[in-house]
Coordinates of C-alpha atoms in Angstrom, one line a residue:
Chain A
M30 CA -194.2 34.2 197.1
T31 CA -197.2 36.5 197.5
A32 CA -201.1 36.4 197.0
T33 CA -204.0 38.7 198.0
P34 CA -206.9 36.7 200.0
E35 CA -210.0 38.3 199.5
A36 CA -212.7 38.8 202.8
E37 CA -213.9 35.1 204.1
V38 CA -217.7 35.4 204.9
P39 CA -218.5 32.3 206.6
T40 CA -222.2 31.0 206.0
N41 CA -224.5 28.1 207.8
A42 CA -225.2 24.8 205.1
R43 CA -227.9 27.0 203.6
G44 CA -225.7 30.0 203.3
A45 CA -227.1 31.9 205.3
P46 CA -224.3 34.3 207.3
L47 CA -223.7 33.3 211.3
S48 CA -223.6 34.5 214.6
K49 CA -220.1 35.3 216.5
R50 CA -221.4 31.9 218.2
G51 CA -221.8 29.7 215.1
E52 CA -218.6 31.2 213.7
R53 CA -216.6 29.5 216.3
T54 CA -218.4 26.5 215.9
R55 CA -217.7 26.3 212.4
R56 CA -214.2 26.9 212.8
K57 CA -213.9 24.3 215.5
L58 CA -215.6 21.7 213.2
L59 CA -213.0 22.7 210.1
D60 CA -210.1 22.5 212.5
A61 CA -211.5 18.7 213.6
A62 CA -211.5 18.3 210.1
E63 CA -208.2 19.8 209.5
Q64 CA -206.8 17.1 212.0
V65 CA -209.1 14.1 211.1
F66 CA -208.5 13.9 207.3
A67 CA -205.1 14.7 207.5
E68 CA -205.1 11.5 209.8
L69 CA -207.2 9.6 208.3
G70 CA -207.6 10.6 204.7
Y71 CA -210.6 11.3 203.3
Y72 CA -211.8 7.6 202.9
E73 CA -211.1 6.5 206.3
A74 CA -212.6 9.4 207.7
S75 CA -216.3 10.4 208.8
I76 CA -218.3 12.6 210.1
V77 CA -218.5 10.8 213.3
K78 CA -215.1 11.4 213.8
I79 CA -215.0 15.1 213.0
T80 CA -217.5 15.8 215.3
E81 CA -215.9 14.0 218.3
A82 CA -212.7 15.2 217.3
A83 CA -214.9 18.8 217.5
G84 CA -216.5 18.0 220.9
V85 CA -220.1 18.9 219.0
S86 CA -223.0 16.7 218.2
Q87 CA -223.8 15.0 214.6
G88 CA -226.9 17.5 214.6
T89 CA -224.7 20.7 215.0
F90 CA -222.7 19.3 212.1
Y91 CA -226.0 19.5 210.0
I92 CA -226.4 23.1 210.6
Y93 CA -223.0 24.2 209.0
F94 CA -222.1 21.5 206.4
E95 CA -223.9 19.3 204.0
S96 CA -222.2 16.4 203.7
K97 CA -218.1 14.7 204.5
Q98 CA -217.7 16.6 201.1
Q99 CA -218.6 19.5 201.6
I100 CA -216.7 20.3 204.9
F101 CA -213.5 19.0 202.6
D102 CA -214.4 21.6 200.1
E103 CA -214.7 24.0 202.6
L104 CA -211.6 22.7 204.5
V105 CA -209.5 23.3 201.2
A106 CA -210.8 26.8 200.5
D107 CA -210.1 27.5 204.0
L108 CA -206.8 26.5 203.8
N109 CA -206.3 28.7 200.6
R110 CA -207.6 32.3 201.8
R111 CA -204.9 30.8 205.3
V112 CA -202.0 30.6 203.4
R113 CA -202.4 33.1 200.8
H114 CA -203.2 35.3 203.8
A115 CA -199.6 34.2 205.9
M116 CA -198.3 35.0 202.3
S117 CA -199.1 38.1 201.3
E118 CA -199.0 39.5 205.1
A119 CA -195.4 38.4 205.1
A120 CA -194.4 39.8 201.5
K121 CA -196.1 43.2 202.1
K122 CA -193.2 43.8 204.4
G123 CA -190.8 43.9 201.7
R124 CA -189.4 47.1 200.1
T125 CA -187.6 45.3 196.6
R126 CA -189.4 42.1 195.0
A127 CA -186.7 40.0 196.0
E128 CA -187.1 40.8 199.6
R129 CA -190.8 40.4 198.7
E130 CA -190.4 36.8 197.8
R131 CA -188.3 36.2 200.3
L132 CA -190.8 37.3 203.4
G133 CA -193.1 35.6 200.9
F134 CA -192.0 32.2 200.9
A135 CA -190.9 32.1 205.2
G136 CA -194.3 33.0 205.8
Y137 CA -195.6 30.0 203.5
F138 CA -192.9 27.4 205.2
R139 CA -194.3 28.8 208.2
F140 CA -197.9 28.0 207.3
T141 CA -196.8 24.3 206.5
A142 CA -194.9 23.8 209.2
E143 CA -198.1 24.8 211.2
H144 CA -200.4 23.2 209.1
P145 CA -198.5 20.2 207.9
A146 CA -201.9 18.8 207.0
L147 CA -202.4 21.4 203.7
Y148 CA -199.9 19.1 201.5
R149 CA -202.1 15.8 202.5
I150 CA -205.5 17.4 202.6
I151 CA -204.7 19.7 198.7
R152 CA -203.0 16.1 197.4
Q153 CA -206.1 14.1 198.7
A154 CA -208.3 16.5 196.7
E155 CA -206.9 15.3 193.0
F156 CA -209.3 12.6 193.9
V157 CA -212.0 13.9 196.3
S158 CA -212.8 17.0 194.3
P159 CA -210.4 18.3 191.7
D160 CA -212.0 21.4 191.1
A161 CA -211.1 22.4 194.9
M162 CA -207.2 21.4 194.2
R163 CA -207.2 23.4 190.7
R164 CA -209.0 26.2 192.3
H165 CA -206.5 26.3 195.2
Y166 CA -203.6 26.3 193.0
A167 CA -205.2 29.3 190.3
K168 CA -205.9 31.3 193.5
I169 CA -202.2 31.4 194.8
A170 CA -201.0 31.8 191.3
E171 CA -203.9 34.5 190.6
G172 CA -202.2 37.1 193.6
Y173 CA -199.1 35.9 192.8
M174 CA -199.5 37.2 189.0
E175 CA -200.3 40.7 190.0
G176 CA -197.0 40.8 192.5
L177 CA -194.8 40.2 189.7
R178 CA -196.4 42.1 187.0
Q179 CA -196.3 45.0 189.2
A180 CA -192.2 44.3 189.5
M181 CA -191.9 43.9 186.0
D182 CA -193.6 47.3 185.2
D183 CA -191.2 48.6 188.3
G184 CA -188.1 47.1 186.0
E185 CA -187.5 44.8 189.3
I186 CA -187.5 41.7 187.3
V187 CA -187.5 40.6 183.9
R188 CA -190.2 41.0 181.8
A189 CA -191.7 37.6 181.1
D190 CA -194.8 35.4 181.6
P191 CA -196.4 36.0 184.8
E192 CA -198.7 32.6 185.2
V193 CA -195.4 30.5 184.0
L194 CA -193.6 32.7 186.5
A195 CA -196.4 31.7 189.5
Y196 CA -196.1 28.1 188.6
A197 CA -192.9 27.9 188.4
L198 CA -192.3 29.3 191.8
M199 CA -195.2 27.7 193.4
G200 CA -193.7 24.4 192.1
I201 CA -190.7 25.2 194.4
G202 CA -191.7 26.4 197.3
E203 CA -194.0 22.9 197.1
L204 CA -191.1 20.5 197.1
I205 CA -189.1 22.4 199.3
G206 CA -191.5 22.5 201.7
M207 CA -192.1 18.5 201.1
R208 CA -188.1 17.8 201.0
W209 CA -187.2 20.1 204.4
I210 CA -190.6 20.2 206.5
L211 CA -192.7 17.3 205.6
W212 CA -190.5 15.1 205.2
D213 CA -188.1 15.8 208.6
D214 CA -190.4 14.6 211.0
K215 CA -186.9 15.2 213.5
Q216 CA -186.4 17.9 214.2
P217 CA -189.8 19.8 215.8
P218 CA -190.3 22.7 215.4
R219 CA -190.0 21.8 211.4
Q220 CA -188.2 24.2 209.6
V221 CA -186.6 24.4 206.3
P222 CA -182.9 24.8 207.0
E223 CA -181.5 28.5 206.5
D224 CA -178.6 27.6 204.2
V225 CA -181.7 25.3 202.3
F226 CA -183.6 28.4 202.5
E227 CA -180.8 31.4 201.2
E228 CA -179.8 28.8 198.4
M229 CA -183.2 28.4 197.2
H230 CA -183.8 32.1 197.5
R231 CA -180.3 32.8 195.2
F232 CA -181.6 30.3 192.6
I233 CA -185.3 32.2 192.7
T234 CA -183.5 35.8 192.9
R235 CA -181.4 34.6 189.5
G236 CA -184.0 33.0 187.8
L237 CA -186.5 36.2 187.9
G238 CA -183.5 38.7 187.2
A239 CA -184.8 40.6 190.0
T240 CA -182.3 43.1 191.9
A241 CA -181.6 42.5 195.0
Chain B
M5 CA -183.9 17.4 183.9
T6 CA -181.7 14.2 184.1
A7 CA -181.4 11.0 186.2
T8 CA -179.8 7.6 185.6
P9 CA -182.4 4.7 186.0
E10 CA -180.9 1.5 187.3
A11 CA -181.8 -1.8 185.7
E12 CA -185.3 -3.5 186.6
V13 CA -185.2 -7.2 187.2
P14 CA -189.1 -8.3 187.5
T15 CA -189.8 -10.7 189.5
N16 CA -192.9 -13.0 190.8
A17 CA -194.9 -12.5 194.2
R18 CA -191.6 -14.7 196.0
G19 CA -189.0 -12.6 194.4
A20 CA -187.9 -15.1 191.7
P21 CA -186.7 -14.3 188.2
L22 CA -189.9 -14.5 185.3
S23 CA -189.6 -16.1 182.5
K24 CA -190.1 -14.0 178.9
R25 CA -194.2 -15.1 178.9
G26 CA -193.9 -14.1 183.0
E27 CA -192.6 -11.0 182.5
R28 CA -195.2 -10.1 180.1
T29 CA -198.2 -10.9 182.1
R30 CA -196.6 -9.1 185.1
R31 CA -196.4 -5.9 182.1
K32 CA -200.0 -6.5 182.1
L33 CA -201.0 -6.3 185.2
L34 CA -199.3 -3.3 186.1
D35 CA -200.4 -1.8 182.8
A36 CA -204.1 -2.6 184.1
A37 CA -203.1 -1.5 187.5
E38 CA -202.2 2.0 186.3
Q39 CA -205.1 2.5 184.5
V40 CA -207.7 1.4 187.4
F41 CA -205.8 3.2 190.3
A42 CA -205.9 6.5 188.0
E43 CA -209.7 6.2 187.3
L44 CA -210.9 4.8 190.3
G45 CA -208.4 6.1 193.1
Y46 CA -206.4 3.3 195.2
Y47 CA -209.9 2.9 197.6
E48 CA -212.2 2.2 194.4
A49 CA -209.8 0.3 192.9
S50 CA -210.1 -4.0 193.4
I51 CA -207.5 -6.6 192.4
V52 CA -210.8 -8.1 190.6
K53 CA -211.1 -5.0 188.6
I54 CA -207.6 -5.2 187.9
T55 CA -207.6 -8.8 186.7
E56 CA -210.1 -7.9 184.7
A57 CA -208.6 -4.8 182.8
A58 CA -205.8 -7.4 182.5
G59 CA -207.7 -10.0 181.0
V60 CA -206.0 -12.6 183.5
S61 CA -207.8 -14.7 186.2
Q62 CA -207.2 -13.8 190.0
G63 CA -205.0 -16.6 190.7
T64 CA -202.7 -15.7 187.7
F65 CA -202.5 -11.8 190.0
Y66 CA -201.3 -13.6 192.8
I67 CA -197.9 -15.0 191.1
Y68 CA -197.0 -12.0 190.5
F69 CA -198.0 -9.3 193.6
E70 CA -199.1 -10.1 196.8
S71 CA -201.9 -7.6 197.6
K72 CA -203.6 -4.4 196.4
Q73 CA -201.0 -2.6 198.3
Q74 CA -197.9 -4.3 196.8
I75 CA -199.0 -4.2 193.0
F76 CA -199.5 -0.4 193.9
D77 CA -196.1 0.1 195.5
E78 CA -194.8 -2.0 192.3
L79 CA -196.4 0.6 190.3
V80 CA -195.1 3.5 191.7
A81 CA -191.5 2.0 191.3
D82 CA -192.0 1.3 187.7
L83 CA -193.6 4.3 186.7
N84 CA -189.9 5.9 188.8
R85 CA -187.8 3.6 186.9
R86 CA -189.5 4.9 183.4
V87 CA -189.8 8.3 184.0
R88 CA -186.1 8.2 185.3
H89 CA -185.3 6.3 181.9
A90 CA -187.4 8.9 179.9
M91 CA -185.6 12.0 181.1
S92 CA -182.3 10.8 180.8
E93 CA -182.5 9.2 177.8
A94 CA -183.9 12.7 176.2
A95 CA -181.3 14.5 178.2
K96 CA -177.9 12.7 177.3
K97 CA -177.9 13.9 173.8
G98 CA -177.6 17.6 174.8
R99 CA -174.2 18.7 174.8
T100 CA -174.3 21.3 177.4
R101 CA -176.1 21.8 180.9
A102 CA -178.3 24.4 179.4
E103 CA -179.2 21.8 176.5
R104 CA -179.3 18.6 178.3
E105 CA -181.6 20.6 181.1
R106 CA -183.9 21.3 178.1
L107 CA -184.7 17.9 176.8
G108 CA -184.6 16.3 180.0
F109 CA -187.9 18.3 180.6
A110 CA -189.0 17.5 177.4
G111 CA -188.5 14.0 178.1
Y112 CA -190.5 14.6 181.4
F113 CA -193.4 16.4 180.2
R114 CA -193.9 13.7 177.3
F115 CA -194.2 10.6 179.7
T116 CA -196.5 12.7 181.6
A117 CA -198.6 13.6 178.9
E118 CA -198.4 10.0 177.8
H119 CA -198.9 8.8 181.7
P120 CA -201.4 11.3 182.9
A121 CA -201.5 8.2 186.1
L122 CA -198.0 9.4 186.9
Y123 CA -199.1 12.2 188.8
R124 CA -202.5 11.1 190.2
I125 CA -200.7 7.6 191.8
I126 CA -197.5 9.5 193.3
R127 CA -200.5 11.5 194.6
Q128 CA -201.9 9.1 196.5
A129 CA -199.1 7.7 197.5
E130 CA -199.1 9.8 200.4
F131 CA -201.7 8.2 202.2
V132 CA -201.5 4.7 200.6
S133 CA -197.8 4.5 200.5
P134 CA -195.8 7.2 202.3
D135 CA -192.7 5.4 201.8
A136 CA -192.8 4.9 197.7
M137 CA -193.3 9.0 197.3
R138 CA -190.9 9.6 199.3
R139 CA -188.6 7.1 197.3
H140 CA -189.9 8.6 194.2
Y141 CA -188.7 11.9 194.4
A142 CA -185.9 11.0 196.3
K143 CA -184.4 8.4 193.2
I144 CA -185.2 11.4 190.8
A145 CA -183.3 14.0 192.9
E146 CA -180.4 11.7 193.4
G147 CA -179.8 11.2 189.5
Y148 CA -180.6 14.5 188.9
M149 CA -177.9 15.8 191.9
E150 CA -175.2 13.9 189.9
G151 CA -175.9 15.4 186.9
L152 CA -175.8 19.0 188.5
R153 CA -172.5 18.1 190.2
Q154 CA -170.7 17.8 187.2
A155 CA -171.8 20.4 185.5
M156 CA -170.7 22.6 188.7
D157 CA -166.9 21.1 188.0
D158 CA -167.2 21.7 184.7
G159 CA -168.0 25.0 185.2
E160 CA -171.5 25.4 183.2
I161 CA -173.3 26.7 186.4
V162 CA -172.9 28.2 189.4
R163 CA -171.9 26.0 192.7
A164 CA -174.5 25.5 195.0
D165 CA -176.2 22.9 196.9
P166 CA -177.1 20.3 194.1
E167 CA -180.3 18.9 196.3
V168 CA -181.6 22.2 196.7
L169 CA -181.5 22.9 192.7
A170 CA -182.9 19.1 192.4
Y171 CA -185.7 20.0 194.9
A172 CA -186.5 23.2 193.3
L173 CA -186.6 22.2 189.6
M174 CA -188.9 19.0 190.4
G175 CA -191.0 21.4 191.6
I176 CA -191.1 23.3 188.1
G177 CA -191.5 20.2 186.2
E178 CA -194.4 18.7 188.3
L179 CA -196.8 22.2 188.4
I180 CA -195.9 23.4 184.9
G181 CA -196.8 20.1 184.1
M182 CA -199.9 19.9 186.0
R183 CA -201.1 22.9 184.8
W184 CA -200.4 22.5 181.0
I185 CA -200.4 18.9 180.5
L186 CA -203.0 17.5 183.4
W187 CA -205.3 20.7 183.5
D188 CA -205.8 21.3 179.9
D189 CA -208.1 18.1 178.8
K190 CA -209.1 20.2 175.6
Q191 CA -205.8 19.5 173.4
P192 CA -205.3 16.2 172.6
P193 CA -202.5 15.7 172.4
R194 CA -201.8 17.3 175.3
Q195 CA -198.1 18.9 175.5
V196 CA -196.6 22.4 177.3
P197 CA -197.0 25.1 174.7
E198 CA -194.0 26.1 173.5
D199 CA -194.0 29.2 174.7
V200 CA -194.3 28.3 177.9
F201 CA -191.7 25.7 177.5
E202 CA -189.4 28.3 176.8
E203 CA -190.2 30.6 179.3
M204 CA -189.6 28.0 181.7
H205 CA -186.4 27.0 180.4
R206 CA -185.5 30.7 180.6
F207 CA -186.1 30.7 184.2
I208 CA -183.9 28.0 184.8
T209 CA -181.1 29.1 182.5
R210 CA -181.0 32.1 185.0
G211 CA -181.7 30.0 187.7
L212 CA -179.1 27.7 186.9
G213 CA -176.8 30.5 186.2
A214 CA -175.8 28.4 183.2
T215 CA -173.9 29.1 180.1
A216 CA -176.2 28.6 176.8

């Protein structure tokens, strides 16, 4: 998996850029929101619970975000940027497409293990903010397609509709991660077992018609 | 995609079997619940809204189900049985594994197009009823693995961990269905475009190392 994230420019609730200190407070609120939304779900979560978890006042919350819905949307965008960054940073060390695919997936699974909230939050977005959810997948797909097109041009994988491949690959990552990271609460640190990862990678390599 | 559903024995809230008429009323309540949960989400849905949509009294509801949570769990189980049935009925007409895979996926996408609520309901289950969600995927995987093992024994596909293949294939179906059926609200009857379907099928056939 590979995807290229754009730079993030954090702003306050009115769209103005932040000081270093403002950035840290905003970050604290997003991290708290990640925990609260993952634990309680959107409907049970509240701004009070988020500010308590962040250790800031409610007034401070409204400097950075307008509402519970807005911080939720920002959180989806934030996790999206970070998971894409984790994937692309990992993948770029590979020399072949197959290697980049392996490293990108490993980066994705590492991020998933560190942020199990990602799944729960994206799935909630289906109701809370369908557009945010759609953007999440579309943005990952976009970066992915770029890499796949390049690999096709370089003759490293079969020529095929890159969007279909991108969604197929994202689906594989999502359900393998769900089954072997999220459901396996017994073995911290959670990770996809090596034999499962290798089996998945062989399936993908064959599917892409990739030269190893 | 293939999966083998077991027989369904509908019961009332106390686990006793139902008359034909009772079965019809229970069915009506489940169909209404499917619509209400999909449209409003679990938290906004209520037993009153479900009984109104079904055209039955609240007293009648409690003959069949104990609570909103219980009808939700039953609905997940019901949709699960039906999607597996749709897949296995379609797949069994295929003569080779590749054909069965093609027909099973087609059956799955048809069901998804007719029951777009399936996605929304399964995703909500993450919070409302994590066990019901897990059972949903595990049951589809189970039937799938059986078919894949058979195909391995028959030398129709590569030998590989059938559970890894099953989750990879389910992931592909889930995200391709999301992207091309659920997001495409402009073109009823929604269906996965033929070229997308064929591209996906080629990816899967290569991935399984299947003889066409």
